Structure formats: C-alpha cells, structure tokens
Amino acid sequence: DGGITQSPKYLFRKEGQNVTLSCEQNLNHDAMYWYRQDPGQGLRLIYYSQIVNDFQKGDIAEGYSVSREKKESFPLTVTSAQKNPTAFYLCASSTAWGTGELFFGEGSRLTVL
Amino acid sequence: QKEVEQDPGPLSVPEGAIVSLNCTYSNSAFQYFMWYRQYSRKGPELLMYTYSSGNKEDGRFTAQVDKSSKYISLFIRDSQPSDSATYLCALNPHNAGNMLTFGGGTRLMVKP
C-alpha cells in the first residue's frame, strides 16, 4: 500500500530534550512537508523539501530542524529551543505542483511534560 | 486579521441535513481552492479542489468559489454520521507550488 508513515504516534518528552519524529513515504513524491497543528489555528508549515539534500524554512521553523538525505525520508527534530513544542505534527508529500494535493500521514502527537 | 478565516464550530446537524461550510480570505492571489477532511487524530485527506471561480460537484459534495467576494463554500447533501469530522479549507496562490494556507477548520457533527 502506498502512503506516508509517521512514527511514533504518541511521544512524551521532558523539557530540555530533543526528539525526532520519523516520516517515510513510498509514493515516489519529490516534495515533503512538516506541519504543526494546534487547536483552532489550522496547519502551519514548519519546513519543506522539494528535492533530496535541499530544504527550506516554513513559517514557524524556529526550534526545529530537518534533513532530507533520501527521497523517501524527511525526519523532523524538535529541539529544546522550541518554546512550546506540545502539538500534533503532520508530515505530507506531493508531486503535483500548483494544485495543492498533499498526502498526509496520520500524525504524531508530542506532549512535553 | 488572518489570511483565511473559518468558523471553528462545532456545527451540529441531524442526519440527512444539508450542510454548508465556509471560508473567507483576504489575498486575491489565491487561485486554487481546496477542502480537506480530517477525522479525529488522523491526517487530513483531500476532498475537493477547484481552480478559480465556479462550482464543482462530486457525489454528495459541492465546492463553490466566489472570487469576487473572496468566499468559498463546501456543501454536503444528505449528511451522514460518517461525515462527522473537521473540514479545513486550503488556498494556494498560482504558481507557488504547494504552499497552502489553511483555515483553522470547522468541526462538523452529524447526529443519527
């Protein structure tokens, strides 16, 4: 089955710790994205990558880092510099430019204790 | 003022009702208009998309875009309990790749 797999589904972290969220896709899509979702605020773009070994900051990149060493994989690290990391994180991918058809994973919920 | 405004709801309707979900926006550069459906604790899935103004129908769903009023709508006919979800509008400027601007979402509850 083609799709996007995010892991873990739920993650708890203590303040001051870095955590890495995994995102893997087997859709052969060139572009991948990380969004953050908070109640009532819609989805906000953290980072995106249009091609392997290249990525760009989105609207809320501070406190986050990414890598894109393989086409299939786009992991997100939430660093201790992120002031309010508790949120629902969504990874997406696409291949159709200009139409907005993003394919999303099931999300990872991060809670900072 | 947010670029895309959407009433968060919740909107509660009886089964079989016609549902109207709406978004307003301020940036006239938006050319592609989408509706995503998101079930609780899941990722969004694309439901409908339209380019520029007009209507598009797909089964029980109709998407409508009025660029002159900067207003988009999603109508659901014969609503079912399985339609209970959060509906997100998403807008994309022309030739900007997939840099979507999302509304905050409207939570819909269809009661049997």
Tab-separated table of C-alpha atoms in Angstrom:
chain	number	residue	atom	x	y	z
A	1	ASP	CA	0.000	0.000	0.000
A	2	GLY	CA	1.344	3.428	-0.959
A	3	GLY	CA	1.310	6.089	1.666
A	4	ILE	CA	3.054	8.085	4.333
A	5	THR	CA	4.089	6.558	7.633
A	6	GLN	CA	4.754	8.678	10.671
A	7	SER	CA	6.174	7.402	13.924
A	8	PRO	CA	5.778	7.419	16.788
A	9	LYS	CA	2.053	8.138	17.021
A	10	TYR	CA	2.380	9.457	20.567
A	11	LEU	CA	5.505	10.793	22.227
A	12	PHE	CA	6.192	12.264	25.633
A	13	ARG	CA	9.264	14.296	26.323
A	14	LYS	CA	10.731	16.128	29.250
A	15	GLU	CA	11.650	19.767	28.896
A	16	GLY	CA	15.164	20.253	27.571
A	17	GLN	CA	15.192	17.073	25.473
A	18	ASN	CA	15.411	16.867	21.713
A	19	VAL	CA	13.073	14.435	19.959
A	20	THR	CA	12.975	13.206	16.380
A	21	LEU	CA	9.769	12.393	14.511
A	22	SER	CA	10.018	9.988	11.618
A	23	CYS	CA	8.290	10.382	8.239
A	24	GLU	CA	8.630	7.855	5.414
A	25	GLN	CA	6.774	7.816	2.090
A	26	ASN	CA	6.618	5.238	-0.683
A	27	LEU	CA	4.646	7.366	-3.125
A	28	ASN	CA	7.768	8.394	-5.066
A	29	HIS	CA	6.945	12.042	-4.348
A	30	ASP	CA	9.653	14.657	-4.715
A	31	ALA	CA	8.271	17.170	-2.199
A	32	MET	CA	7.773	16.608	1.512
A	33	TYR	CA	6.487	18.870	4.257
A	34	TRP	CA	6.139	19.169	8.010
A	35	TYR	CA	3.158	20.960	9.516
A	36	ARG	CA	2.211	21.727	13.057
A	37	GLN	CA	-1.462	21.719	14.083
A	38	ASP	CA	-2.776	23.462	17.196
A	39	PRO	CA	-6.461	23.690	18.111
A	40	GLY	CA	-8.255	26.379	16.105
A	41	GLN	CA	-5.110	27.507	14.266
A	42	GLY	CA	-5.137	25.302	11.216
A	43	LEU	CA	-1.924	23.866	9.864
A	44	ARG	CA	1.276	25.881	9.951
A	45	LEU	CA	4.255	24.991	7.799
A	46	ILE	CA	7.481	24.203	9.647
A	47	TYR	CA	9.831	23.011	6.865
A	48	TYR	CA	9.526	21.718	3.349
A	49	SER	CA	11.795	19.970	0.890
A	50	GLN	CA	11.353	19.919	-2.856
A	51	ILE	CA	14.302	17.644	-3.588
A	52	VAL	CA	16.811	15.428	-1.836
A	53	ASN	CA	19.535	17.299	0.090
A	54	ASP	CA	17.600	20.543	-0.023
A	55	PHE	CA	15.010	22.018	2.327
A	56	GLN	CA	13.520	25.396	3.144
A	57	LYS	CA	12.139	27.025	6.274
A	58	GLY	CA	8.421	27.495	6.537
A	59	ASP	CA	6.515	29.977	8.643
A	60	ILE	CA	7.470	28.573	12.069
A	61	ALA	CA	10.892	26.914	11.686
A	62	GLU	CA	12.474	28.242	14.880
A	63	GLY	CA	13.325	25.418	17.279
A	64	TYR	CA	13.027	22.719	14.620
A	65	SER	CA	15.479	21.028	12.273
A	66	VAL	CA	15.132	18.579	9.364
A	67	SER	CA	17.206	16.553	6.960
A	68	ARG	CA	16.462	15.067	3.542
A	69	GLU	CA	19.154	12.522	2.756
A	70	LYS	CA	16.802	10.145	0.970
A	71	LYS	CA	13.792	10.793	-1.229
A	72	GLU	CA	11.606	8.610	0.973
A	73	SER	CA	12.514	10.099	4.328
A	74	PHE	CA	12.098	13.521	5.956
A	75	PRO	CA	12.659	13.359	9.742
A	76	LEU	CA	11.860	16.328	11.973
A	77	THR	CA	13.780	17.106	15.156
A	78	VAL	CA	12.050	19.187	17.789
A	79	THR	CA	14.864	20.795	19.734
A	80	SER	CA	14.927	22.124	23.266
A	81	ALA	CA	14.929	25.616	21.738
A	82	GLN	CA	11.281	25.187	20.705
A	83	LYS	CA	9.374	27.115	23.365
A	84	ASN	CA	6.002	25.421	23.046
A	85	PRO	CA	6.504	22.023	21.412
A	86	THR	CA	3.314	20.291	22.582
A	87	ALA	CA	1.293	19.855	19.383
A	88	PHE	CA	0.100	17.495	16.674
A	89	TYR	CA	2.711	17.155	13.919
A	90	LEU	CA	1.771	16.192	10.375
A	91	CYS	CA	4.048	15.096	7.567
A	92	ALA	CA	2.887	15.378	3.970
A	93	SER	CA	4.172	14.767	0.479
A	94	SER	CA	3.204	15.811	-3.015
A	95	THR	CA	4.177	15.573	-6.640
A	96	ALA	CA	1.615	17.815	-8.317
A	97	TRP	CA	2.748	21.407	-8.291
A	98	GLY	CA	0.175	24.194	-8.230
A	99	THR	CA	-2.886	22.170	-7.297
A	100	GLY	CA	-2.286	21.675	-3.611
A	101	GLU	CA	-2.913	17.962	-3.393
A	102	LEU	CA	-0.953	16.981	-0.340
A	103	PHE	CA	-0.961	13.444	1.005
A	104	PHE	CA	-0.733	13.378	4.780
A	105	GLY	CA	0.456	10.845	7.297
A	106	GLU	CA	-1.581	10.030	10.388
A	107	GLY	CA	0.314	12.453	12.577
A	108	SER	CA	2.447	12.352	15.704
A	109	ARG	CA	1.240	13.858	18.959
A	110	LEU	CA	4.069	15.269	21.057
A	111	THR	CA	3.484	16.156	24.688
A	112	VAL	CA	6.097	17.905	26.783
A	113	LEU	CA	5.876	17.086	30.457
B	1	GLN	CA	-6.696	39.624	10.556
B	2	LYS	CA	-5.934	36.062	9.461
B	3	GLU	CA	-5.419	35.426	5.775
B	4	VAL	CA	-8.086	32.712	5.801
B	5	GLU	CA	-11.000	32.758	8.232
B	6	GLN	CA	-13.119	29.757	9.069
B	7	ASP	CA	-15.733	29.349	11.794
B	8	PRO	CA	-14.419	26.668	14.189
B	9	GLY	CA	-17.897	25.381	15.104
B	10	PRO	CA	-18.820	22.868	16.257
B	11	LEU	CA	-21.660	22.626	13.782
B	12	SER	CA	-24.229	20.033	14.823
B	13	VAL	CA	-26.848	18.825	12.331
B	14	PRO	CA	-29.272	15.897	12.122
B	15	GLU	CA	-28.615	13.083	9.677
B	16	GLY	CA	-29.903	13.900	6.212
B	17	ALA	CA	-29.455	17.682	6.562
B	18	ILE	CA	-27.711	19.869	4.008
B	19	VAL	CA	-24.520	21.256	5.464
B	20	SER	CA	-22.834	24.491	4.408
B	21	LEU	CA	-19.212	25.106	5.399
B	22	ASN	CA	-17.495	28.366	4.512
B	23	CYS	CA	-14.202	30.228	4.401
B	24	THR	CA	-13.379	33.827	3.657
B	25	TYR	CA	-9.985	35.064	2.581
B	26	SER	CA	-8.217	38.347	2.003
B	27	ASN	CA	-5.467	37.606	-0.550
B	28	SER	CA	-6.729	37.945	-4.112
B	29	ALA	CA	-3.677	35.995	-5.376
B	30	PHE	CA	-5.221	32.671	-4.371
B	31	GLN	CA	-6.172	30.640	-7.432
B	32	TYR	CA	-6.542	27.054	-6.184
B	33	PHE	CA	-9.126	26.266	-3.534
B	34	MET	CA	-9.300	23.018	-1.639
B	35	TRP	CA	-11.264	21.282	1.048
B	36	TYR	CA	-9.639	18.688	3.275
B	37	ARG	CA	-11.485	16.377	5.674
B	38	GLN	CA	-9.795	15.375	8.911
B	39	TYR	CA	-11.125	12.697	11.208
B	40	SER	CA	-10.173	12.846	14.874
B	41	ARG	CA	-6.486	12.024	15.491
B	42	LYS	CA	-5.863	11.414	11.782
B	43	GLY	CA	-4.174	13.293	8.971
B	44	PRO	CA	-6.266	15.406	6.571
B	45	GLU	CA	-7.337	13.946	3.236
B	46	LEU	CA	-8.162	15.933	0.124
B	47	LEU	CA	-11.895	16.058	-0.530
B	48	MET	CA	-12.348	18.605	-3.305
B	49	TYR	CA	-10.349	21.149	-5.237
B	50	THR	CA	-11.329	23.855	-7.670
B	51	TYR	CA	-9.367	26.281	-9.797
B	52	SER	CA	-10.575	29.890	-9.914
B	53	SER	CA	-14.297	30.675	-9.591
B	54	GLY	CA	-17.200	28.329	-10.102
B	55	ASN	CA	-18.753	25.143	-8.815
B	56	LYS	CA	-17.553	21.578	-8.700
B	57	GLU	CA	-19.665	18.603	-7.733
B	58	ASP	CA	-18.594	15.147	-6.571
B	59	GLY	CA	-21.340	12.894	-5.298
B	60	ARG	CA	-22.894	14.486	-2.218
B	61	PHE	CA	-20.253	17.224	-2.103
B	62	THR	CA	-20.268	20.550	-3.947
B	63	ALA	CA	-17.466	23.090	-3.744
B	64	GLN	CA	-18.221	26.676	-4.684
B	65	VAL	CA	-15.788	29.560	-5.178
B	66	ASP	CA	-16.737	33.222	-5.445
B	67	LYS	CA	-13.518	35.121	-6.056
B	68	SER	CA	-15.264	38.494	-6.287
B	69	SER	CA	-16.443	38.082	-2.688
B	70	LYS	CA	-13.350	36.095	-1.601
B	71	TYR	CA	-15.670	33.409	-0.271
B	72	ILE	CA	-15.579	29.642	-0.691
B	73	SER	CA	-18.120	27.064	0.375
B	74	LEU	CA	-18.484	23.320	0.713
B	75	PHE	CA	-21.994	21.869	0.641
B	76	ILE	CA	-22.757	18.361	1.841
B	77	ARG	CA	-26.124	16.892	0.813
B	78	ASP	CA	-27.838	14.102	2.735
B	79	SER	CA	-25.273	14.315	5.512
B	80	GLN	CA	-24.302	11.070	7.247
B	81	PRO	CA	-22.813	10.378	10.699
B	82	SER	CA	-19.670	9.280	8.849
B	83	ASP	CA	-19.304	12.893	7.647
B	84	SER	CA	-18.565	13.940	11.236
B	85	ALA	CA	-15.071	15.385	11.026
B	86	THR	CA	-13.175	18.644	10.856
B	87	TYR	CA	-13.225	20.329	7.451
B	88	LEU	CA	-10.279	22.502	6.510
B	89	CYS	CA	-10.239	24.903	3.614
B	90	ALA	CA	-6.853	25.414	1.971
B	91	LEU	CA	-5.858	28.031	-0.584
B	92	ASN	CA	-2.882	28.180	-2.916
B	93	PRO	CA	-1.605	31.107	-4.976
B	94	HIS	CA	-0.955	30.471	-8.640
B	95	ASN	CA	2.492	29.020	-9.471
B	96	ALA	CA	3.542	28.806	-5.836
B	97	GLY	CA	3.980	25.095	-5.679
B	98	ASN	CA	2.162	23.565	-2.802
B	99	MET	CA	2.470	26.406	-0.300
B	100	LEU	CA	-1.003	26.113	1.053
B	101	THR	CA	-2.624	28.482	3.504
B	102	PHE	CA	-5.058	26.583	5.690
B	103	GLY	CA	-8.124	27.782	7.522
B	104	GLY	CA	-8.476	26.753	11.159
B	105	GLY	CA	-11.104	24.122	10.357
B	106	THR	CA	-14.792	23.677	11.172
B	107	ARG	CA	-15.802	20.720	13.297
B	108	LEU	CA	-18.960	19.063	11.981
B	109	MET	CA	-21.105	16.624	13.939
B	110	VAL	CA	-23.895	14.743	12.172
B	111	LYS	CA	-26.251	13.125	14.648
B	112	PRO	CA	-28.187	9.949	13.745
